[in-house]
Amino acid sequence: MRRQSFIAFSLFFFLLCTKTLGQSPAAAPVKAPPAAAAQTPAAQVAASPGPVDIIKILQKAGHFTVFVRLMQATTEDIELNKELNTTNNGITIFAPSDNAFSSLKAGFLNSLSDEDKTELVKFHVLPAFIASSQFQTVSNPVRTQAGTGPRVTLNVTTAGNFVNISTGLTNTSLSSTVYTDSQLAIYQVDKVLFPLDIFTPKPPAPAPAPELERPKKAAPDVESPTAAKDISGAFTAVVHNNAVLLAISVVAAIFFP
């Protein structure tokens, strides 16, 4: 009896060990790679009484050190503040964050001419106030302070609260509202907006239209000088004939009184 019990226990233990050893170890959980850190949206700056100062607004919001320096170097901040504080014109600014500039190659801004830097800043400014709720009704292409024409305009598309900005070279979206009042709106973008006018070859200037050859005026007919006729012979003949007649008259008078 004991022998049978021992055999049964041994068989059960053998089967249990075989099953355990045959199982694969549990796979370790795979950890997803950490997501890239997103640009922290700038805090919205509240409107304050007194003259508007774009530089102070951006400095207070944070994350716009490079854009502030670029605006000051081109004196565009002075022009915009003057327009805001002396006229009723509205302005919208797409302000690239410091992360947007840090993603560019080293020395990028220094490689631009002063004229290109000024145009780059103006390309981020719209000559009209656009509230966040008005982007859905914006008509493309959108004119910028850099001028008109397809090389310095933007295209805006929306999907719900999502606002996308396209330049033909750059695609980005509005990250947050930095500042807004009844005249000025500033929005954060996480890419520098590249205008075609600076970063693509300029089209060749059209060749000047050929000048139409003016018809030449016909030279006036010039009569060739006519040689003077020699009438001396005729005059001599007349004088001779008259003399003959006179002589005959005299002779007749003498002999036939």
mmCIF file with all atom_site columns, N, CA and C in Angstrom, residues 96-164:
data_model
loop_
_atom_site.group_PDB
_atom_site.id
_atom_site.type_symbol
_atom_site.label_atom_id
_atom_site.label_alt_id
_atom_site.label_comp_id
_atom_site.label_asym_id
_atom_site.label_entity_id
_atom_site.label_seq_id
_atom_site.pdbx_PDB_ins_code
_atom_site.Cartn_x
_atom_site.Cartn_y
_atom_site.Cartn_z
_atom_site.occupancy
_atom_site.B_iso_or_equiv
_atom_site.pdbx_formal_charge
_atom_site.auth_seq_id
_atom_site.auth_comp_id
_atom_site.auth_asym_id
_atom_site.auth_atom_id
_atom_site.pdbx_PDB_model_num
ATOM 1   N N  . PRO A 1 96  ? 7.051   83.348 -33.104 1.00 0.00 ? 96  PRO A N  1
ATOM 2   C CA . PRO A 1 96  ? 7.733   82.052 -32.949 1.00 0.00 ? 96  PRO A CA 1
ATOM 3   C C  . PRO A 1 96  ? 8.382   81.945 -31.568 1.00 0.00 ? 96  PRO A C  1
ATOM 4   N N  . SER A 1 97  ? 8.239   80.803 -30.948 1.00 0.00 ? 97  SER A N  1
ATOM 5   C CA . SER A 1 97  ? 8.835   80.582 -29.633 1.00 0.00 ? 97  SER A CA 1
ATOM 6   C C  . SER A 1 97  ? 10.348  80.414 -29.762 1.00 0.00 ? 97  SER A C  1
ATOM 7   N N  . ASP A 1 98  ? 11.042  80.428 -28.631 1.00 0.00 ? 98  ASP A N  1
ATOM 8   C CA . ASP A 1 98  ? 12.491  80.199 -28.645 1.00 0.00 ? 98  ASP A CA 1
ATOM 9   C C  . ASP A 1 98  ? 12.815  78.803 -29.163 1.00 0.00 ? 98  ASP A C  1
ATOM 10  N N  . ASN A 1 99  ? 11.958  77.825 -28.884 1.00 0.00 ? 99  ASN A N  1
ATOM 11  C CA . ASN A 1 99  ? 12.179  76.468 -29.408 1.00 0.00 ? 99  ASN A CA 1
ATOM 12  C C  . ASN A 1 99  ? 12.103  76.452 -30.929 1.00 0.00 ? 99  ASN A C  1
ATOM 13  N N  . ALA A 1 100 ? 11.259  77.309 -31.499 1.00 0.00 ? 100 ALA A N  1
ATOM 14  C CA . ALA A 1 100 ? 11.153  77.378 -32.954 1.00 0.00 ? 100 ALA A CA 1
ATOM 15  C C  . ALA A 1 100 ? 12.474  77.832 -33.563 1.00 0.00 ? 100 ALA A C  1
ATOM 16  N N  . PHE A 1 101 ? 13.121  78.808 -32.944 1.00 0.00 ? 101 PHE A N  1
ATOM 17  C CA . PHE A 1 101 ? 14.406  79.282 -33.463 1.00 0.00 ? 101 PHE A CA 1
ATOM 18  C C  . PHE A 1 101 ? 15.533  78.303 -33.164 1.00 0.00 ? 101 PHE A C  1
ATOM 19  N N  . SER A 1 102 ? 15.461  77.606 -32.042 1.00 0.00 ? 102 SER A N  1
ATOM 20  C CA . SER A 1 102 ? 16.527  76.666 -31.692 1.00 0.00 ? 102 SER A CA 1
ATOM 21  C C  . SER A 1 102 ? 16.570  75.471 -32.635 1.00 0.00 ? 102 SER A C  1
ATOM 22  N N  . SER A 1 103 ? 15.464  75.193 -33.327 1.00 0.00 ? 103 SER A N  1
ATOM 23  C CA . SER A 1 103 ? 15.447  74.076 -34.275 1.00 0.00 ? 103 SER A CA 1
ATOM 24  C C  . SER A 1 103 ? 16.111  74.429 -35.604 1.00 0.00 ? 103 SER A C  1
ATOM 25  N N  . LEU A 1 104 ? 16.440  75.705 -35.812 1.00 0.00 ? 104 LEU A N  1
ATOM 26  C CA . LEU A 1 104 ? 17.115  76.120 -37.033 1.00 0.00 ? 104 LEU A CA 1
ATOM 27  C C  . LEU A 1 104 ? 18.610  75.842 -36.914 1.00 0.00 ? 104 LEU A C  1
ATOM 28  N N  . LYS A 1 105 ? 19.279  75.759 -38.051 1.00 0.00 ? 105 LYS A N  1
ATOM 29  C CA . LYS A 1 105 ? 20.718  75.494 -38.019 1.00 0.00 ? 105 LYS A CA 1
ATOM 30  C C  . LYS A 1 105 ? 21.453  76.681 -37.403 1.00 0.00 ? 105 LYS A C  1
ATOM 31  N N  . ALA A 1 106 ? 22.593  76.393 -36.823 1.00 0.00 ? 106 ALA A N  1
ATOM 32  C CA . ALA A 1 106 ? 23.357  77.432 -36.152 1.00 0.00 ? 106 ALA A CA 1
ATOM 33  C C  . ALA A 1 106 ? 23.764  78.523 -37.140 1.00 0.00 ? 106 ALA A C  1
ATOM 34  N N  . GLY A 1 107 ? 23.673  79.761 -36.682 1.00 0.00 ? 107 GLY A N  1
ATOM 35  C CA . GLY A 1 107 ? 24.069  80.887 -37.513 1.00 0.00 ? 107 GLY A CA 1
ATOM 36  C C  . GLY A 1 107 ? 23.060  81.275 -38.573 1.00 0.00 ? 107 GLY A C  1
ATOM 37  N N  . PHE A 1 108 ? 21.858  80.717 -38.485 1.00 0.00 ? 108 PHE A N  1
ATOM 38  C CA . PHE A 1 108 ? 20.857  80.986 -39.522 1.00 0.00 ? 108 PHE A CA 1
ATOM 39  C C  . PHE A 1 108 ? 20.521  82.473 -39.610 1.00 0.00 ? 108 PHE A C  1
ATOM 40  N N  . LEU A 1 109 ? 20.186  83.091 -38.479 1.00 0.00 ? 109 LEU A N  1
ATOM 41  C CA . LEU A 1 109 ? 19.784  84.494 -38.500 1.00 0.00 ? 109 LEU A CA 1
ATOM 42  C C  . LEU A 1 109 ? 20.929  85.404 -38.930 1.00 0.00 ? 109 LEU A C  1
ATOM 43  N N  . ASN A 1 110 ? 22.149  85.068 -38.508 1.00 0.00 ? 110 ASN A N  1
ATOM 44  C CA . ASN A 1 110 ? 23.295  85.898 -38.887 1.00 0.00 ? 110 ASN A CA 1
ATOM 45  C C  . ASN A 1 110 ? 23.591  85.821 -40.375 1.00 0.00 ? 110 ASN A C  1
ATOM 46  N N  . SER A 1 111 ? 23.113  84.777 -41.030 1.00 0.00 ? 111 SER A N  1
ATOM 47  C CA . SER A 1 111 ? 23.368  84.642 -42.467 1.00 0.00 ? 111 SER A CA 1
ATOM 48  C C  . SER A 1 111 ? 22.425  85.503 -43.305 1.00 0.00 ? 111 SER A C  1
ATOM 49  N N  . LEU A 1 112 ? 21.403  86.055 -42.667 1.00 0.00 ? 112 LEU A N  1
ATOM 50  C CA . LEU A 1 112 ? 20.441  86.877 -43.397 1.00 0.00 ? 112 LEU A CA 1
ATOM 51  C C  . LEU A 1 112 ? 20.911  88.323 -43.457 1.00 0.00 ? 112 LEU A C  1
ATOM 52  N N  . SER A 1 113 ? 20.583  88.982 -44.552 1.00 0.00 ? 113 SER A N  1
ATOM 53  C CA . SER A 1 113 ? 20.870  90.407 -44.655 1.00 0.00 ? 113 SER A CA 1
ATOM 54  C C  . SER A 1 113 ? 19.884  91.184 -43.786 1.00 0.00 ? 113 SER A C  1
ATOM 55  N N  . ASP A 1 114 ? 20.199  92.448 -43.534 1.00 0.00 ? 114 ASP A N  1
ATOM 56  C CA . ASP A 1 114 ? 19.296  93.285 -42.733 1.00 0.00 ? 114 ASP A CA 1
ATOM 57  C C  . ASP A 1 114 ? 17.935  93.390 -43.408 1.00 0.00 ? 114 ASP A C  1
ATOM 58  N N  . GLU A 1 115 ? 17.941  93.462 -44.728 1.00 0.00 ? 115 GLU A N  1
ATOM 59  C CA . GLU A 1 115 ? 16.675  93.555 -45.464 1.00 0.00 ? 115 GLU A CA 1
ATOM 60  C C  . GLU A 1 115 ? 15.847  92.283 -45.290 1.00 0.00 ? 115 GLU A C  1
ATOM 61  N N  . ASP A 1 116 ? 16.517  91.116 -45.336 1.00 0.00 ? 116 ASP A N  1
ATOM 62  C CA . ASP A 1 116 ? 15.799  89.852 -45.172 1.00 0.00 ? 116 ASP A CA 1
ATOM 63  C C  . ASP A 1 116 ? 15.283  89.691 -43.740 1.00 0.00 ? 116 ASP A C  1
ATOM 64  N N  . LYS A 1 117 ? 16.037  90.152 -42.765 1.00 0.00 ? 117 LYS A N  1
ATOM 65  C CA . LYS A 1 117 ? 15.573  90.081 -41.370 1.00 0.00 ? 117 LYS A CA 1
ATOM 66  C C  . LYS A 1 117 ? 14.308  90.915 -41.184 1.00 0.00 ? 117 LYS A C  1
ATOM 67  N N  . THR A 1 118 ? 14.307  92.094 -41.772 1.00 0.00 ? 118 THR A N  1
ATOM 68  C CA . THR A 1 118 ? 13.117  92.954 -41.673 1.00 0.00 ? 118 THR A CA 1
ATOM 69  C C  . THR A 1 118 ? 11.921  92.287 -42.337 1.00 0.00 ? 118 THR A C  1
ATOM 70  N N  . GLU A 1 119 ? 12.134  91.715 -43.511 1.00 0.00 ? 119 GLU A N  1
ATOM 71  C CA . GLU A 1 119 ? 11.033  91.051 -44.204 1.00 0.00 ? 119 GLU A CA 1
ATOM 72  C C  . GLU A 1 119 ? 10.551  89.834 -43.419 1.00 0.00 ? 119 GLU A C  1
ATOM 73  N N  . LEU A 1 120 ? 11.477  89.113 -42.771 1.00 0.00 ? 120 LEU A N  1
ATOM 74  C CA . LEU A 1 120 ? 11.101  87.936 -41.983 1.00 0.00 ? 120 LEU A CA 1
ATOM 75  C C  . LEU A 1 120 ? 10.184  88.332 -40.831 1.00 0.00 ? 120 LEU A C  1
ATOM 76  N N  . VAL A 1 121 ? 10.499  89.425 -40.142 1.00 0.00 ? 121 VAL A N  1
ATOM 77  C CA . VAL A 1 121 ? 9.645   89.885 -39.044 1.00 0.00 ? 121 VAL A CA 1
ATOM 78  C C  . VAL A 1 121 ? 8.284   90.306 -39.582 1.00 0.00 ? 121 VAL A C  1
ATOM 79  N N  . LYS A 1 122 ? 8.291   91.088 -40.652 1.00 0.00 ? 122 LYS A N  1
ATOM 80  C CA . LYS A 1 122 ? 7.018   91.561 -41.217 1.00 0.00 ? 122 LYS A CA 1
ATOM 81  C C  . LYS A 1 122 ? 6.156   90.409 -41.712 1.00 0.00 ? 122 LYS A C  1
ATOM 82  N N  . PHE A 1 123 ? 6.791   89.317 -42.111 1.00 0.00 ? 123 PHE A N  1
ATOM 83  C CA . PHE A 1 123 ? 6.036   88.157 -42.595 1.00 0.00 ? 123 PHE A CA 1
ATOM 84  C C  . PHE A 1 123 ? 5.241   87.501 -41.468 1.00 0.00 ? 123 PHE A C  1
ATOM 85  N N  . HIS A 1 124 ? 5.603   87.760 -40.224 1.00 0.00 ? 124 HIS A N  1
ATOM 86  C CA . HIS A 1 124 ? 4.890   87.203 -39.069 1.00 0.00 ? 124 HIS A CA 1
ATOM 87  C C  . HIS A 1 124 ? 3.815   88.155 -38.551 1.00 0.00 ? 124 HIS A C  1
ATOM 88  N N  . VAL A 1 125 ? 3.563   89.246 -39.299 1.00 0.00 ? 125 VAL A N  1
ATOM 89  C CA . VAL A 1 125 ? 2.606   90.253 -38.853 1.00 0.00 ? 125 VAL A CA 1
ATOM 90  C C  . VAL A 1 125 ? 1.533   90.441 -39.919 1.00 0.00 ? 125 VAL A C  1
ATOM 91  N N  . LEU A 1 126 ? 0.284   90.404 -39.496 1.00 0.00 ? 126 LEU A N  1
ATOM 92  C CA . LEU A 1 126 ? -0.843  90.662 -40.394 1.00 0.00 ? 126 LEU A CA 1
ATOM 93  C C  . LEU A 1 126 ? -1.365  92.070 -40.129 1.00 0.00 ? 126 LEU A C  1
ATOM 94  N N  . PRO A 1 127 ? -1.673  92.829 -41.184 1.00 0.00 ? 127 PRO A N  1
ATOM 95  C CA . PRO A 1 127 ? -2.144  94.208 -40.999 1.00 0.00 ? 127 PRO A CA 1
ATOM 96  C C  . PRO A 1 127 ? -3.632  94.284 -40.669 1.00 0.00 ? 127 PRO A C  1
ATOM 97  N N  . ALA A 1 128 ? -4.073  93.407 -39.783 1.00 0.00 ? 128 ALA A N  1
ATOM 98  C CA . ALA A 1 128 ? -5.488  93.401 -39.373 1.00 0.00 ? 128 ALA A CA 1
ATOM 99  C C  . ALA A 1 128 ? -5.601  92.617 -38.074 1.00 0.00 ? 128 ALA A C  1
ATOM 100 N N  . PHE A 1 129 ? -6.556  92.990 -37.254 1.00 0.00 ? 129 PHE A N  1
ATOM 101 C CA . PHE A 1 129 ? -6.819  92.255 -36.021 1.00 0.00 ? 129 PHE A CA 1
ATOM 102 C C  . PHE A 1 129 ? -7.706  91.051 -36.337 1.00 0.00 ? 129 PHE A C  1
ATOM 103 N N  . ILE A 1 130 ? -7.240  89.865 -35.945 1.00 0.00 ? 130 ILE A N  1
ATOM 104 C CA . ILE A 1 130 ? -8.015  88.638 -36.162 1.00 0.00 ? 130 ILE A CA 1
ATOM 105 C C  . ILE A 1 130 ? -8.146  87.919 -34.830 1.00 0.00 ? 130 ILE A C  1
ATOM 106 N N  . ALA A 1 131 ? -9.346  87.870 -34.311 1.00 0.00 ? 131 ALA A N  1
ATOM 107 C CA . ALA A 1 131 ? -9.607  87.113 -33.086 1.00 0.00 ? 131 ALA A CA 1
ATOM 108 C C  . ALA A 1 131 ? -9.541  85.626 -33.391 1.00 0.00 ? 131 ALA A C  1
ATOM 109 N N  . SER A 1 132 ? -9.332  84.815 -32.363 1.00 0.00 ? 132 SER A N  1
ATOM 110 C CA . SER A 1 132 ? -9.198  83.372 -32.567 1.00 0.00 ? 132 SER A CA 1
ATOM 111 C C  . SER A 1 132 ? -10.442 82.767 -33.207 1.00 0.00 ? 132 SER A C  1
ATOM 112 N N  . SER A 1 133 ? -11.599 83.357 -32.964 1.00 0.00 ? 133 SER A N  1
ATOM 113 C CA . SER A 1 133 ? -12.842 82.833 -33.534 1.00 0.00 ? 133 SER A CA 1
ATOM 114 C C  . SER A 1 133 ? -13.068 83.275 -34.975 1.00 0.00 ? 133 SER A C  1
ATOM 115 N N  . GLN A 1 134 ? -12.219 84.169 -35.487 1.00 0.00 ? 134 GLN A N  1
ATOM 116 C CA . GLN A 1 134 ? -12.418 84.698 -36.831 1.00 0.00 ? 134 GLN A CA 1
ATOM 117 C C  . GLN A 1 134 ? -11.575 83.992 -37.903 1.00 0.00 ? 134 GLN A C  1
ATOM 118 N N  . PHE A 1 135 ? -10.695 83.091 -37.514 1.00 0.00 ? 135 PHE A N  1
ATOM 119 C CA . PHE A 1 135 ? -9.844  82.432 -38.504 1.00 0.00 ? 135 PHE A CA 1
ATOM 120 C C  . PHE A 1 135 ? -10.658 81.564 -39.460 1.00 0.00 ? 135 PHE A C  1
ATOM 121 N N  . GLN A 1 136 ? -11.800 81.080 -39.012 1.00 0.00 ? 136 GLN A N  1
ATOM 122 C CA . GLN A 1 136 ? -12.621 80.242 -39.884 1.00 0.00 ? 136 GLN A CA 1
ATOM 123 C C  . GLN A 1 136 ? -13.193 81.023 -41.061 1.00 0.00 ? 136 GLN A C  1
ATOM 124 N N  . THR A 1 137 ? -13.262 82.322 -40.943 1.00 0.00 ? 137 THR A N  1
ATOM 125 C CA . THR A 1 137 ? -13.842 83.131 -42.015 1.00 0.00 ? 137 THR A CA 1
ATOM 126 C C  . THR A 1 137 ? -12.789 83.910 -42.796 1.00 0.00 ? 137 THR A C  1
ATOM 127 N N  . VAL A 1 138 ? -11.506 83.647 -42.528 1.00 0.00 ? 138 VAL A N  1
ATOM 128 C CA . VAL A 1 138 ? -10.433 84.359 -43.229 1.00 0.00 ? 138 VAL A CA 1
ATOM 129 C C  . VAL A 1 138 ? -10.352 83.870 -44.668 1.00 0.00 ? 138 VAL A C  1
ATOM 130 N N  . SER A 1 139 ? -10.162 84.795 -45.586 1.00 0.00 ? 139 SER A N  1
ATOM 131 C CA . SER A 1 139 ? -10.037 84.446 -47.006 1.00 0.00 ? 139 SER A CA 1
ATOM 132 C C  . SER A 1 139 ? -8.564  84.330 -47.380 1.00 0.00 ? 139 SER A C  1
ATOM 133 N N  . ASN A 1 140 ? -8.218  83.237 -48.047 1.00 0.00 ? 140 ASN A N  1
ATOM 134 C CA . ASN A 1 140 ? -6.844  83.025 -48.503 1.00 0.00 ? 140 ASN A CA 1
ATOM 135 C C  . ASN A 1 140 ? -6.650  83.590 -49.902 1.00 0.00 ? 140 ASN A C  1
ATOM 136 N N  . PRO A 1 141 ? -5.432  84.016 -50.243 1.00 0.00 ? 141 PRO A N  1
ATOM 137 C CA . PRO A 1 141 ? -4.260  84.107 -49.364 1.00 0.00 ? 141 PRO A CA 1
ATOM 138 C C  . PRO A 1 141 ? -4.359  85.296 -48.427 1.00 0.00 ? 141 PRO A C  1
ATOM 139 N N  . VAL A 1 142 ? -3.708  85.161 -47.268 1.00 0.00 ? 142 VAL A N  1
ATOM 140 C CA . VAL A 1 142 ? -3.765  86.201 -46.242 1.00 0.00 ? 142 VAL A CA 1
ATOM 141 C C  . VAL A 1 142 ? -2.559  87.126 -46.413 1.00 0.00 ? 142 VAL A C  1
ATOM 142 N N  . ARG A 1 143 ? -2.836  88.407 -46.510 1.00 0.00 ? 143 ARG A N  1
ATOM 143 C CA . ARG A 1 143 ? -1.769  89.390 -46.701 1.00 0.00 ? 143 ARG A CA 1
ATOM 144 C C  . ARG A 1 143 ? -0.995  89.605 -45.406 1.00 0.00 ? 143 ARG A C  1
ATOM 145 N N  . THR A 1 144 ? 0.317   89.793 -45.531 1.00 0.00 ? 144 THR A N  1
ATOM 146 C CA . THR A 1 144 ? 1.174   90.097 -44.391 1.00 0.00 ? 144 THR A CA 1
ATOM 147 C C  . THR A 1 144 ? 1.760   91.493 -44.542 1.00 0.00 ? 144 THR A C  1
ATOM 148 N N  . GLN A 1 145 ? 2.440   91.936 -43.497 1.00 0.00 ? 145 GLN A N  1
ATOM 149 C CA . GLN A 1 145 ? 3.097   93.247 -43.554 1.00 0.00 ? 145 GLN A CA 1
ATOM 150 C C  . GLN A 1 145 ? 4.261   93.251 -44.533 1.00 0.00 ? 145 GLN A C  1
ATOM 151 N N  . ALA A 1 146 ? 4.698   92.061 -44.972 1.00 0.00 ? 146 ALA A N  1
ATOM 152 C CA . ALA A 1 146 ? 5.816   91.986 -45.913 1.00 0.00 ? 146 ALA A CA 1
ATOM 153 C C  . ALA A 1 146 ? 5.398   92.385 -47.318 1.00 0.00 ? 146 ALA A C  1
ATOM 154 N N  . GLY A 1 147 ? 4.097   92.488 -47.579 1.00 0.00 ? 147 GLY A N  1
ATOM 155 C CA . GLY A 1 147 ? 3.645   92.924 -48.892 1.00 0.00 ? 147 GLY A CA 1
ATOM 156 C C  . GLY A 1 147 ? 2.533   92.043 -49.431 1.00 0.00 ? 147 GLY A C  1
ATOM 157 N N  . THR A 1 148 ? 2.326   92.132 -50.726 1.00 0.00 ? 148 THR A N  1
ATOM 158 C CA . THR A 1 148 ? 1.290   91.353 -51.404 1.00 0.00 ? 148 THR A CA 1
ATOM 159 C C  . THR A 1 148 ? 1.948   90.425 -52.410 1.00 0.00 ? 148 THR A C  1
ATOM 160 N N  . GLY A 1 149 ? 1.150   89.522 -52.959 1.00 0.00 ? 149 GLY A N  1
ATOM 161 C CA . GLY A 1 149 ? 1.693   88.583 -53.927 1.00 0.00 ? 149 GLY A CA 1
ATOM 162 C C  . GLY A 1 149 ? 1.933   87.231 -53.282 1.00 0.00 ? 149 GLY A C  1
ATOM 163 N N  . PRO A 1 150 ? 1.977   86.164 -54.071 1.00 0.00 ? 150 PRO A N  1
ATOM 164 C CA . PRO A 1 150 ? 2.063   84.805 -53.530 1.00 0.00 ? 150 PRO A CA 1
ATOM 165 C C  . PRO A 1 150 ? 3.351   84.505 -52.790 1.00 0.00 ? 150 PRO A C  1
ATOM 166 N N  . ARG A 1 151 ? 4.386   85.314 -52.956 1.00 0.00 ? 151 ARG A N  1
ATOM 167 C CA . ARG A 1 151 ? 5.661   85.033 -52.307 1.00 0.00 ? 151 ARG A CA 1
ATOM 168 C C  . ARG A 1 151 ? 5.733   85.577 -50.880 1.00 0.00 ? 151 ARG A C  1
ATOM 169 N N  . VAL A 1 152 ? 4.776   86.385 -50.461 1.00 0.00 ? 152 VAL A N  1
ATOM 170 C CA . VAL A 1 152 ? 4.801   86.962 -49.113 1.00 0.00 ? 152 VAL A CA 1
ATOM 171 C C  . VAL A 1 152 ? 3.430   86.891 -48.455 1.00 0.00 ? 152 VAL A C  1
ATOM 172 N N  . THR A 1 153 ? 2.625   85.906 -48.823 1.00 0.00 ? 153 THR A N  1
ATOM 173 C CA . THR A 1 153 ? 1.308   85.731 -48.208 1.00 0.00 ? 153 THR A CA 1
ATOM 174 C C  . THR A 1 153 ? 1.227   84.368 -47.531 1.00 0.00 ? 153 THR A C  1
ATOM 175 N N  . LEU A 1 154 ? 0.189   84.195 -46.705 1.00 0.00 ? 154 LEU A N  1
ATOM 176 C CA . LEU A 1 154 ? -0.035  82.966 -45.942 1.00 0.00 ? 154 LEU A CA 1
ATOM 177 C C  . LEU A 1 154 ? -1.357  82.335 -46.353 1.00 0.00 ? 154 LEU A C  1
ATOM 178 N N  . ASN A 1 155 ? -1.494  81.040 -46.024 1.00 0.00 ? 155 ASN A N  1
ATOM 179 C CA . ASN A 1 155 ? -2.774  80.350 -46.150 1.00 0.00 ? 155 ASN A CA 1
ATOM 180 C C  . ASN A 1 155 ? -3.170  79.831 -44.774 1.00 0.00 ? 155 ASN A C  1
ATOM 181 N N  . VAL A 1 156 ? -4.409  80.037 -44.412 1.00 0.00 ? 156 VAL A N  1
ATOM 182 C CA . VAL A 1 156 ? -4.920  79.620 -43.107 1.00 0.00 ? 156 VAL A CA 1
ATOM 183 C C  . VAL A 1 156 ? -6.037  78.608 -43.315 1.00 0.00 ? 156 VAL A C  1
ATOM 184 N N  . THR A 1 157 ? -5.955  77.480 -42.616 1.00 0.00 ? 157 THR A N  1
ATOM 185 C CA . THR A 1 157 ? -7.024  76.477 -42.628 1.00 0.00 ? 157 THR A CA 1
ATOM 186 C C  . THR A 1 157 ? -7.391  76.153 -41.183 1.00 0.00 ? 157 THR A C  1
ATOM 187 N N  . THR A 1 158 ? -8.639  75.791 -40.977 1.00 0.00 ? 158 THR A N  1
ATOM 188 C CA . THR A 1 158 ? -9.112  75.499 -39.627 1.00 0.00 ? 158 THR A CA 1
ATOM 189 C C  . THR A 1 158 ? -9.882  74.187 -39.600 1.00 0.00 ? 158 THR A C  1
ATOM 190 N N  . ALA A 1 159 ? -9.888  73.577 -38.430 1.00 0.00 ? 159 ALA A N  1
ATOM 191 C CA . ALA A 1 159 ? -10.692 72.387 -38.156 1.00 0.00 ? 159 ALA A CA 1
ATOM 192 C C  . ALA A 1 159 ? -11.089 72.469 -36.686 1.00 0.00 ? 159 ALA A C  1
ATOM 193 N N  . GLY A 1 160 ? -12.292 72.936 -36.433 1.00 0.00 ? 160 GLY A N  1
ATOM 194 C CA . GLY A 1 160 ? -12.699 73.177 -35.053 1.00 0.00 ? 160 GLY A CA 1
ATOM 195 C C  . GLY A 1 160 ? -11.886 74.330 -34.486 1.00 0.00 ? 160 GLY A C  1
ATOM 196 N N  . ASN A 1 161 ? -11.217 74.072 -33.366 1.00 0.00 ? 161 ASN A N  1
ATOM 197 C CA . ASN A 1 161 ? -10.367 75.097 -32.751 1.00 0.00 ? 161 ASN A CA 1
ATOM 198 C C  . ASN A 1 161 ? -8.932  75.046 -33.260 1.00 0.00 ? 161 ASN A C  1
ATOM 199 N N  . PHE A 1 162 ? -8.648  74.128 -34.165 1.00 0.00 ? 162 PHE A N  1
ATOM 200 C CA . PHE A 1 162 ? -7.303  73.963 -34.710 1.00 0.00 ? 162 PHE A CA 1
ATOM 201 C C  . PHE A 1 162 ? -7.100  74.931 -35.864 1.00 0.00 ? 162 PHE A C  1
ATOM 202 N N  . VAL A 1 163 ? -6.028  75.726 -35.791 1.00 0.00 ? 163 VAL A N  1
ATOM 203 C CA . VAL A 1 163 ? -5.717  76.711 -36.832 1.00 0.00 ? 163 VAL A CA 1
ATOM 204 C C  . VAL A 1 163 ? -4.340  76.388 -37.401 1.00 0.00 ? 163 VAL A C  1
ATOM 205 N N  . ASN A 1 164 ? -4.284  76.087 -38.689 1.00 0.00 ? 164 ASN A N  1
ATOM 206 C CA . ASN A 1 164 ? -3.031  75.744 -39.353 1.00 0.00 ? 164 ASN A CA 1
ATOM 207 C C  . ASN A 1 164 ? -2.573  76.905 -40.231 1.00 0.00 ? 164 ASN A C  1
#
